[in-house]
XYZ file of C-alpha atoms in Angstrom:
125
model
C -50.303 88.917 -15.697
C -49.825 92.155 -17.582
C -46.435 93.205 -18.781
C -45.482 96.812 -19.066
C -43.377 98.117 -21.885
C -40.751 100.727 -21.129
C -42.006 104.079 -22.188
C -40.524 107.467 -22.741
C -41.270 110.640 -20.815
C -44.874 111.771 -21.177
C -46.121 108.370 -22.446
C -48.476 106.116 -20.589
C -47.471 102.491 -20.003
C -49.065 100.040 -22.474
C -50.341 96.718 -21.231
C -49.469 93.566 -23.160
C -52.178 90.973 -22.388
C -51.096 88.416 -25.036
C -49.270 86.031 -22.676
C -52.356 85.872 -20.459
C -54.696 85.398 -23.405
C -52.481 82.671 -24.850
C -52.212 80.828 -21.521
C -55.997 80.976 -21.064
C -56.596 79.688 -24.587
C -54.172 76.786 -24.123
C -55.776 75.883 -20.796
C -59.233 75.892 -22.389
C -58.080 73.690 -25.271
C -56.390 71.258 -22.881
C -59.523 71.034 -20.752
C -61.676 70.435 -23.820
C -59.335 67.670 -24.987
C -59.404 65.979 -21.583
C -63.178 66.159 -21.168
C -64.043 65.263 -24.745
C -65.229 61.756 -25.460
C -62.755 59.596 -27.369
C -63.648 59.241 -31.015
C -64.271 55.631 -31.960
C -64.126 54.557 -35.575
C -66.662 52.125 -36.910
C -65.313 48.648 -37.629
C -64.502 48.040 -41.279
C -67.395 46.833 -43.373
C -67.357 44.551 -46.419
C -66.660 47.427 -48.823
C -63.735 48.608 -46.690
C -62.352 45.080 -46.545
C -62.657 44.695 -50.333
C -60.725 47.938 -50.840
C -58.117 46.743 -48.349
C -57.707 43.490 -50.284
C -57.283 45.354 -53.573
C -54.736 47.728 -52.030
C -52.782 44.780 -50.627
C -52.770 43.075 -54.044
C -51.371 46.213 -55.674
C -48.703 46.474 -52.959
C -47.764 42.803 -53.424
C -47.384 43.321 -57.178
C -45.137 46.331 -56.540
C -43.007 44.405 -54.053
C -42.662 41.491 -56.487
C -41.457 43.862 -59.227
C -38.922 45.288 -56.795
C -37.669 41.804 -55.920
C -37.285 40.970 -59.632
C -35.218 44.122 -60.178
C -32.984 43.220 -57.220
C -32.611 39.697 -58.662
C -31.400 41.230 -61.924
C -28.924 43.409 -60.054
C -27.734 40.390 -58.051
C -27.079 38.434 -61.269
C -25.089 41.357 -62.663
C -22.731 41.336 -59.652
C -20.300 38.610 -60.648
C -17.071 39.843 -59.083
C -15.622 38.573 -55.833
C -14.347 41.988 -54.769
C -15.419 43.287 -51.334
C -17.766 45.926 -52.783
C -19.692 43.339 -54.841
C -19.887 40.946 -51.909
C -21.176 43.722 -49.655
C -23.791 44.754 -52.233
C -24.956 41.130 -52.656
C -25.433 40.904 -48.887
C -27.367 44.200 -48.893
C -29.610 42.897 -51.675
C -30.263 39.657 -49.752
C -31.339 41.659 -46.695
C -33.548 43.968 -48.762
C -35.166 41.011 -50.527
C -35.862 39.333 -47.171
C -37.637 42.507 -46.070
C -39.846 42.530 -49.166
C -40.599 38.808 -48.822
C -41.722 39.360 -45.217
C -43.877 42.306 -46.328
C -45.499 40.152 -49.029
C -46.186 37.375 -46.509
C -47.773 39.883 -44.101
C -49.948 41.316 -46.879
C -51.054 37.826 -47.944
C -51.991 37.032 -44.332
C -53.978 40.285 -44.198
C -55.801 39.368 -47.415
C -56.723 35.963 -45.968
C -57.957 37.606 -42.756
C -60.008 40.156 -44.719
C -61.569 37.384 -46.832
C -62.554 35.544 -43.644
C -64.198 38.704 -42.289
C -66.093 39.183 -45.562
C -67.312 35.573 -45.364
C -68.539 36.259 -41.809
C -70.459 39.289 -43.079
C -71.993 37.183 -45.868
C -72.965 34.473 -43.369
C -74.823 37.103 -41.320
C -76.496 38.469 -44.451
C -74.568 41.747 -44.523
C -73.064 42.618 -47.887
């Protein structure tokens, strides 16, 4: 579809093909995305699993430091006023989150170690 721009006396109308060009380009990109084969990633190998384990260990150490700092803040809140009680409850919830994250990371490390042992048993490493 061509759009005409208003013109003054003695001027020819100018065609604006950009909407048509843009619609055609979007249709072509959509068709290419639909017809393209899905990209499959290779399963993680022993080196990838080792890096994953190291990353999880670093994350666990960071979470443990965070928990220690919240413990220190919790010990500093000695008052029974509503603000202190509310903050203690917030800290308990935050610490529970970090504890669950640490447990999940430890489970991932165990799973990665098992996969590495399977690779070693098959002679891949």
